[in-house]
PDB file of C-alpha atoms in Angstrom:
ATOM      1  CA  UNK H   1     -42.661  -1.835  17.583  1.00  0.00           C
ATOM      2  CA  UNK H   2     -38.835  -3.090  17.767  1.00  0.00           C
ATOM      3  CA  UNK H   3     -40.186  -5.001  20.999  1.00  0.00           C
ATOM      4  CA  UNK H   4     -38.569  -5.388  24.683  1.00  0.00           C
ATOM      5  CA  UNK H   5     -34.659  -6.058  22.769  1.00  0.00           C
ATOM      6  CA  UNK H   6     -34.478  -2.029  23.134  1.00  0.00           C
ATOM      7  CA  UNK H   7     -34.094  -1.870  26.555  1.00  0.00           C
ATOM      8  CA  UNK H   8     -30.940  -1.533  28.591  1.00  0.00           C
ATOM      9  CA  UNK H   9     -29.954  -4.697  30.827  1.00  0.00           C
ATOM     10  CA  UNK H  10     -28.626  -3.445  34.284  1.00  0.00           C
ATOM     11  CA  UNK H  11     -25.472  -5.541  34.797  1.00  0.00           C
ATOM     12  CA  UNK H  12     -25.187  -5.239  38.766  1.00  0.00           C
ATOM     13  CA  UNK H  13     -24.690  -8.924  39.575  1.00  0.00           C
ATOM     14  CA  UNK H  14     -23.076 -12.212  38.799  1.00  0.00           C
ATOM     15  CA  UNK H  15     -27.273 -13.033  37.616  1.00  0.00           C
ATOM     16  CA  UNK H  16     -27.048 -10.468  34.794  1.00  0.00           C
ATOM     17  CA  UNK H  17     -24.205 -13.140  32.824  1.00  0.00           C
ATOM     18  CA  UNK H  18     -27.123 -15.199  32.305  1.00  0.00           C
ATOM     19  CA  UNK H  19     -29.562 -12.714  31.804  1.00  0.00           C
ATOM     20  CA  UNK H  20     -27.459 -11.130  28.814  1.00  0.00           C
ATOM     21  CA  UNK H  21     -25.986 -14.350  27.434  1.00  0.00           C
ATOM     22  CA  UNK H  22     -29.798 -15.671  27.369  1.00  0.00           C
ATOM     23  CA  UNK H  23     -31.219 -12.241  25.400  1.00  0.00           C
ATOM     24  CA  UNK H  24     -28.234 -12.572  22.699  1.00  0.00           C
ATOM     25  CA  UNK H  25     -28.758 -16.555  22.053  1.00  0.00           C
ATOM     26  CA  UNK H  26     -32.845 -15.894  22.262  1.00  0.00           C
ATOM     27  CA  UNK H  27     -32.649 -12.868  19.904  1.00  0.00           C
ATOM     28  CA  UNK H  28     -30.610 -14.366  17.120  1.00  0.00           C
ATOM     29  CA  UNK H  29     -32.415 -17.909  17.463  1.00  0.00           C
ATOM     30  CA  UNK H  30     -35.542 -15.958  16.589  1.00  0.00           C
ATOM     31  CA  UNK H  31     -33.806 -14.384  13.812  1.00  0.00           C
ATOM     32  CA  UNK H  32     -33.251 -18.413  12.588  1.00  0.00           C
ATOM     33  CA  UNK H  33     -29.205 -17.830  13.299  1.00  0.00           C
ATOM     34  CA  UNK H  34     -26.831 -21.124  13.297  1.00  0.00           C
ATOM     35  CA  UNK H  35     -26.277 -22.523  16.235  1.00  0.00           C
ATOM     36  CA  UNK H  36     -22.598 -22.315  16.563  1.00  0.00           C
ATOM     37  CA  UNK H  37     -23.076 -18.004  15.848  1.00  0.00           C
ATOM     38  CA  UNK H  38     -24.946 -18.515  18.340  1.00  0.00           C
ATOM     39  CA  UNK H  39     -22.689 -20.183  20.967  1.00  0.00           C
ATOM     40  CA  UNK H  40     -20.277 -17.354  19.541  1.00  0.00           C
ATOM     41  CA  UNK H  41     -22.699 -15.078  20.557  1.00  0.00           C
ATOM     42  CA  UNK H  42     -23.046 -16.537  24.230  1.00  0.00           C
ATOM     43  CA  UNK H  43     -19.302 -16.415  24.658  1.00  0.00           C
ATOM     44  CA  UNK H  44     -19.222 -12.806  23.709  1.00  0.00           C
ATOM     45  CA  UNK H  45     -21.757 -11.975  26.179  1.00  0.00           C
ATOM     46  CA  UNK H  46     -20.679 -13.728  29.300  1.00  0.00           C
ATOM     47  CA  UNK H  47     -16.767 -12.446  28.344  1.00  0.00           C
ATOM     48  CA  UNK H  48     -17.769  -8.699  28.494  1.00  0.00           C
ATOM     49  CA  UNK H  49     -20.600  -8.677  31.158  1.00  0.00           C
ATOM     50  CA  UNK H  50     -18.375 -10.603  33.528  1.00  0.00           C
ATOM     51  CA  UNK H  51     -15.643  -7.884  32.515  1.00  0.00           C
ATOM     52  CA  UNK H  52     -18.258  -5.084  33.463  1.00  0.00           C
ATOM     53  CA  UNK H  53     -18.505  -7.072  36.616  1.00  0.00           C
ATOM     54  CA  UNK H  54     -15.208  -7.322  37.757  1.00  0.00           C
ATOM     55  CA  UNK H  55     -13.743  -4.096  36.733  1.00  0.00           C
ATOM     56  CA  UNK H  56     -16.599  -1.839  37.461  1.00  0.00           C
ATOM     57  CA  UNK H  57     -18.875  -3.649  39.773  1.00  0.00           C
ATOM     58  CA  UNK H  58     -21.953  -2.512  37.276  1.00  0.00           C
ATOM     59  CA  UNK H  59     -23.108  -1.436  34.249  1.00  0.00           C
ATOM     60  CA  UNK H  60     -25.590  -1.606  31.092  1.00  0.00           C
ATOM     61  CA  UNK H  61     -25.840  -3.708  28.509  1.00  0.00           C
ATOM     62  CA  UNK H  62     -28.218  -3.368  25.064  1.00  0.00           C
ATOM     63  CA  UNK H  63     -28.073  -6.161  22.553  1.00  0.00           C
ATOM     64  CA  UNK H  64     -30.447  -5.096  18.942  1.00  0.00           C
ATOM     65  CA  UNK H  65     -30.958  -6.710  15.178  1.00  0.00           C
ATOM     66  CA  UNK H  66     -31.404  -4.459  12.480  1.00  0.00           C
ATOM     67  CA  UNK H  67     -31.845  -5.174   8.727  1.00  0.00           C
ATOM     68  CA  UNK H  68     -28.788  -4.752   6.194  1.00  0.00           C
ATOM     69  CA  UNK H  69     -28.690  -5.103   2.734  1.00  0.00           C
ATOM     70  CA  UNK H  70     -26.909  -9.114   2.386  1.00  0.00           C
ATOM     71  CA  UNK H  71     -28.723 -10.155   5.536  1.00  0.00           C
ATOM     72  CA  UNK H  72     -29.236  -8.869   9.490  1.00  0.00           C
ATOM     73  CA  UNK H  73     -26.679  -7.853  11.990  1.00  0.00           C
ATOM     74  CA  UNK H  74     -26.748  -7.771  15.889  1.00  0.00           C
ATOM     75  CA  UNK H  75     -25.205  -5.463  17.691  1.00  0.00           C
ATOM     76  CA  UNK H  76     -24.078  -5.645  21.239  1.00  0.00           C
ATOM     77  CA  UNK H  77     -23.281  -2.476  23.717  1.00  0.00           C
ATOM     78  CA  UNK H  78     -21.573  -2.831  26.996  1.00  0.00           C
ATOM     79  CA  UNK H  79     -21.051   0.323  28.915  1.00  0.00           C
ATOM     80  CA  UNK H  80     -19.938   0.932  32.222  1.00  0.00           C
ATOM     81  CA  UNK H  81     -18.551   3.683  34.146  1.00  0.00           C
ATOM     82  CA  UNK H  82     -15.522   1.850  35.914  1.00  0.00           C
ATOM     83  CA  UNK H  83     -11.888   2.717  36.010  1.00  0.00           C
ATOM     84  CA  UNK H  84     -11.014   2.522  32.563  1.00  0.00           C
ATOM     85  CA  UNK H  85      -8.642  -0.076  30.780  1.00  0.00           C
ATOM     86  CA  UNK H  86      -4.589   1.815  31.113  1.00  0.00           C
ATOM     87  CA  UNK H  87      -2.928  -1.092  29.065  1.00  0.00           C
ATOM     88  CA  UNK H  88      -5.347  -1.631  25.966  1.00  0.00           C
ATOM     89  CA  UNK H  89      -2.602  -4.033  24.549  1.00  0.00           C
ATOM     90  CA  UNK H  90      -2.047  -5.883  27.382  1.00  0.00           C
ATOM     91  CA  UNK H  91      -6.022  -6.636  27.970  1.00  0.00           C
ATOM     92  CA  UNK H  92      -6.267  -8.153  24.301  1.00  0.00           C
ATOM     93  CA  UNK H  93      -3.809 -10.982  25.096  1.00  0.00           C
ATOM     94  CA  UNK H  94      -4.954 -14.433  25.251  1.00  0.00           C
ATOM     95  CA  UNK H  95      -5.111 -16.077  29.085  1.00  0.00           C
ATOM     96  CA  UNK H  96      -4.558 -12.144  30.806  1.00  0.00           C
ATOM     97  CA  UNK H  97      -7.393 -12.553  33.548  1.00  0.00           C
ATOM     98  CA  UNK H  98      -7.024 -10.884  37.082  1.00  0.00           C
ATOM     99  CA  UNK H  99     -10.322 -12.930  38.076  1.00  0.00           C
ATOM    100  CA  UNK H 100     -11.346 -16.054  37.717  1.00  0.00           C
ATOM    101  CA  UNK H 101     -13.032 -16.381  34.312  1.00  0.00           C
ATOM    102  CA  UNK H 102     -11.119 -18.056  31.416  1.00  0.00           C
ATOM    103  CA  UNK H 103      -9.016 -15.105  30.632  1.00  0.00           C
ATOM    104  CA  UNK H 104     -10.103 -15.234  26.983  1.00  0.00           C
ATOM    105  CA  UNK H 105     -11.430 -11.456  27.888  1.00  0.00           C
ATOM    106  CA  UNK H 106     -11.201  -9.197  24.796  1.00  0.00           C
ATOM    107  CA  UNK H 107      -9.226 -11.181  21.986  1.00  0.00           C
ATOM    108  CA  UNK H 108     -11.677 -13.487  21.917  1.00  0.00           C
ATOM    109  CA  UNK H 109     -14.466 -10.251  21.529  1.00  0.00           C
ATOM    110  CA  UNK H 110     -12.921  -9.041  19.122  1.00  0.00           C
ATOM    111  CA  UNK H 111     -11.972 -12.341  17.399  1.00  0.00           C
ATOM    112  CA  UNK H 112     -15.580 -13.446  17.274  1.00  0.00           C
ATOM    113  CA  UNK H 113     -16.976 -10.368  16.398  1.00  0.00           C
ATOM    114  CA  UNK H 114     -17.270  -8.999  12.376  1.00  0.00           C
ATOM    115  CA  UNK H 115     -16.945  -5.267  13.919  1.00  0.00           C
ATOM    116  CA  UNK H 116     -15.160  -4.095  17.328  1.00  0.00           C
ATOM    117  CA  UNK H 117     -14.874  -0.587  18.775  1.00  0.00           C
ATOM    118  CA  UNK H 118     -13.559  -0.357  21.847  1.00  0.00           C
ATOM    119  CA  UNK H 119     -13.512   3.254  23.914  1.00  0.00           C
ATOM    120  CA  UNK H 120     -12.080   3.697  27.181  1.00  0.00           C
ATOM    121  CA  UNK H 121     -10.479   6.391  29.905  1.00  0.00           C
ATOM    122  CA  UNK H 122     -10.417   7.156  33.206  1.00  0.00           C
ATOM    123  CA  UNK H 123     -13.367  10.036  33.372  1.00  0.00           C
ATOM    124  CA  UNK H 124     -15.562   7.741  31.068  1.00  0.00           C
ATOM    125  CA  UNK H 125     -15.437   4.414  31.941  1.00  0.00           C
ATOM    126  CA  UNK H 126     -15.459   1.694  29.111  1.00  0.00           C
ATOM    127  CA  UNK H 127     -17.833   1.052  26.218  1.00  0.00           C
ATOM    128  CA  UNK H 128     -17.453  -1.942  24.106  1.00  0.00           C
ATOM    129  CA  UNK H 129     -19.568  -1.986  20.676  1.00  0.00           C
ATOM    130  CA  UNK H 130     -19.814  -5.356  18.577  1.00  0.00           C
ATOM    131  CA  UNK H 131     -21.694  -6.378  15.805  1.00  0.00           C
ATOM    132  CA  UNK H 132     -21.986  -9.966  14.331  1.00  0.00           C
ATOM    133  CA  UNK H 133     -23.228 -10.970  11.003  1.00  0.00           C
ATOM    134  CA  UNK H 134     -25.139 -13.878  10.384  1.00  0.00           C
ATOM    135  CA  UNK H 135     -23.374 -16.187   8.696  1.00  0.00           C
ATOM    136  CA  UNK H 136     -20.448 -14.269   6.521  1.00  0.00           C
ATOM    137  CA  UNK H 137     -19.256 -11.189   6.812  1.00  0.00           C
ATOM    138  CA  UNK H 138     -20.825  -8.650   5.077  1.00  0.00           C
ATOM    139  CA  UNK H 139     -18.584  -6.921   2.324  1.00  0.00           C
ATOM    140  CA  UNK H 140     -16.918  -3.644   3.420  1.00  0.00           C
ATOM    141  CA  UNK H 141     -17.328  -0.469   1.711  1.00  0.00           C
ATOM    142  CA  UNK H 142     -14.791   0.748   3.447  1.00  0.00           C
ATOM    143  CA  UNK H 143     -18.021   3.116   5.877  1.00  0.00           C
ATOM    144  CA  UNK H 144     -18.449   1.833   8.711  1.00  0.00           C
ATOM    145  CA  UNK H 145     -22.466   2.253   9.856  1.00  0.00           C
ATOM    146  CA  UNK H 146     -24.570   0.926  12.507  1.00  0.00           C
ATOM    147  CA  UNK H 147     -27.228   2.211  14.444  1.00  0.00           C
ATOM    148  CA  UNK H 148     -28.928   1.237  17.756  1.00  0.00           C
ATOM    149  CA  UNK H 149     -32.661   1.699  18.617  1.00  0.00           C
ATOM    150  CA  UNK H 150     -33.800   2.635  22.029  1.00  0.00           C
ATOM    151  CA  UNK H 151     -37.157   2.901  23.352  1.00  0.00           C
ATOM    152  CA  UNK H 152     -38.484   5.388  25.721  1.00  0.00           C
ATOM    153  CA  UNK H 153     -37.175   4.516  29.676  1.00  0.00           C
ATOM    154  CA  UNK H 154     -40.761   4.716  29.961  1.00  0.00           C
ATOM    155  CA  UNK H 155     -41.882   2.707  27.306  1.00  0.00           C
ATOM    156  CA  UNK H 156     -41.550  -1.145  26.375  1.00  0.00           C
ATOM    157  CA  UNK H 157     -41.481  -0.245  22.417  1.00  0.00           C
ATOM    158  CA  UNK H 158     -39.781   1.539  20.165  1.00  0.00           C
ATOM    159  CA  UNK H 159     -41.281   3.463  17.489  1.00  0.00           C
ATOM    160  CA  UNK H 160     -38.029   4.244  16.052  1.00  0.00           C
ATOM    161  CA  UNK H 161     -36.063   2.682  12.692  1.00  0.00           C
ATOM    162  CA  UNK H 162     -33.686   3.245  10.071  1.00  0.00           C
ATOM    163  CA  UNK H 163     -32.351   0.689   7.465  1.00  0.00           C
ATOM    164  CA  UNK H 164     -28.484   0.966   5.718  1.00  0.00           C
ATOM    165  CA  UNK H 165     -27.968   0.317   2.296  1.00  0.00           C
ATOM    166  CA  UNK H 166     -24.529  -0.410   0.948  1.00  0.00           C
ATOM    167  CA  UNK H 167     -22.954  -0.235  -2.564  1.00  0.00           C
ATOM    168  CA  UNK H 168     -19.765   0.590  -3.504  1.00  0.00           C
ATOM    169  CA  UNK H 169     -20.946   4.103  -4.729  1.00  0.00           C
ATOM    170  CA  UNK H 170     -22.560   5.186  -1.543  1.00  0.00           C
ATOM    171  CA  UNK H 171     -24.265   4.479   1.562  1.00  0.00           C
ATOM    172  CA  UNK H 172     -27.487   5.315   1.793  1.00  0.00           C
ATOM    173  CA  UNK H 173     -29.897   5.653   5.515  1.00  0.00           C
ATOM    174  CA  UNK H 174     -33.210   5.787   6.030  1.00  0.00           C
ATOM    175  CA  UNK H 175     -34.313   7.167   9.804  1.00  0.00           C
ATOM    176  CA  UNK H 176     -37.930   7.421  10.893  1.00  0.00           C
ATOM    177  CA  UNK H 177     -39.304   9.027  14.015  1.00  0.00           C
ATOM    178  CA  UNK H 178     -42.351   6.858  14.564  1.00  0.00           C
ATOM    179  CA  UNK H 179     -43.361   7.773  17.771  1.00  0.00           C
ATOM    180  CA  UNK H 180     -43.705  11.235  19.696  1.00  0.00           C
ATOM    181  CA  UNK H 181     -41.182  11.541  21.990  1.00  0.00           C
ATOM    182  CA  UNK H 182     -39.262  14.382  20.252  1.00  0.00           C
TER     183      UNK H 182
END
């Protein structure tokens, strides 16, 4: 199975820094990353869950590997259901906190990430999607494709998968339904 990684972390305290930063350092240390991707890593996940903390008091967080052709990628989700972000420009600038953290907030995200997507409003909340490589970037095809596995709320595993391949002619992707959930 794709093991306990599919599971949403609730972000509802200050604890749940540590408890994210610690599954995205223990997931790609597994994987055999380097260590400074890894303190990358650690920075992007204290930045954004302290940002679900102060601007929406809670929210969910799911961090995943999955196989590409030219090596793995992890992606991080951070979702929350808070006001929004009204001045997207304004947030990405270097040393704009209104807490106390140290302001590096979503320039450094993005900076450190090999894919960003932010989405934001006022009915929705904010979701914040990264995805690292391990060591270079991977080249771009100019398709942008990533997929998350989840497991069952019930369930610890996953019985999902898919795989991406890449080539300049096409992408191809592989999804199996393991389990019977529906």
């Amino acid at each position: 199975g794709c093991g306990p990684m599919n599971q949403w972390i609730d972000v509802a305290d200050q604890s749940a820094i540590a408890v994210v930063r610690r599954a995205a350092q223990s997931l790609a240390a597994k994987h055999g990353w380097p260590r400074l991707r890894i303190d990358e890593l650690a920075i992007v996940a204290t930045e954004a869950t302290t940002n679900i903390l102060r601007y929406a008091g809670k929210g969910r967080v799911l961090i995943d590997m999955f196989p590409k052709a030219g090596g793995e990628q992890m992606v991080m989700v951070f979702t929350d259901r808070g006001p929004g972000i009204s001045d997207m420009d304004h947030m990405f600038q270097d040393g704009v906190s209104s807490g106390a953290s140290a302001g590096l907030g979503l320039g450094a995200i993005r900076r450190l990430s090999d894919a960003f997507d932010i989405f934001s409003g006022p009915e929705v909340g904010t979701t914040i999607a990264c995805t690292f490589a391990k060591d270079t970037p991977l080249p771009d095809y100019g398709i942008e494709a990533v997929g998350l596995r989840v497991s069952h709320p019930n369930e610890r595993d996953c019985g999902d998968d898919f795989i991406l391949r890449q080539t300049p002619e096409a992408t191809d992707v592989l999804l199996c339904d393991g389990l019977g959930h529906g």
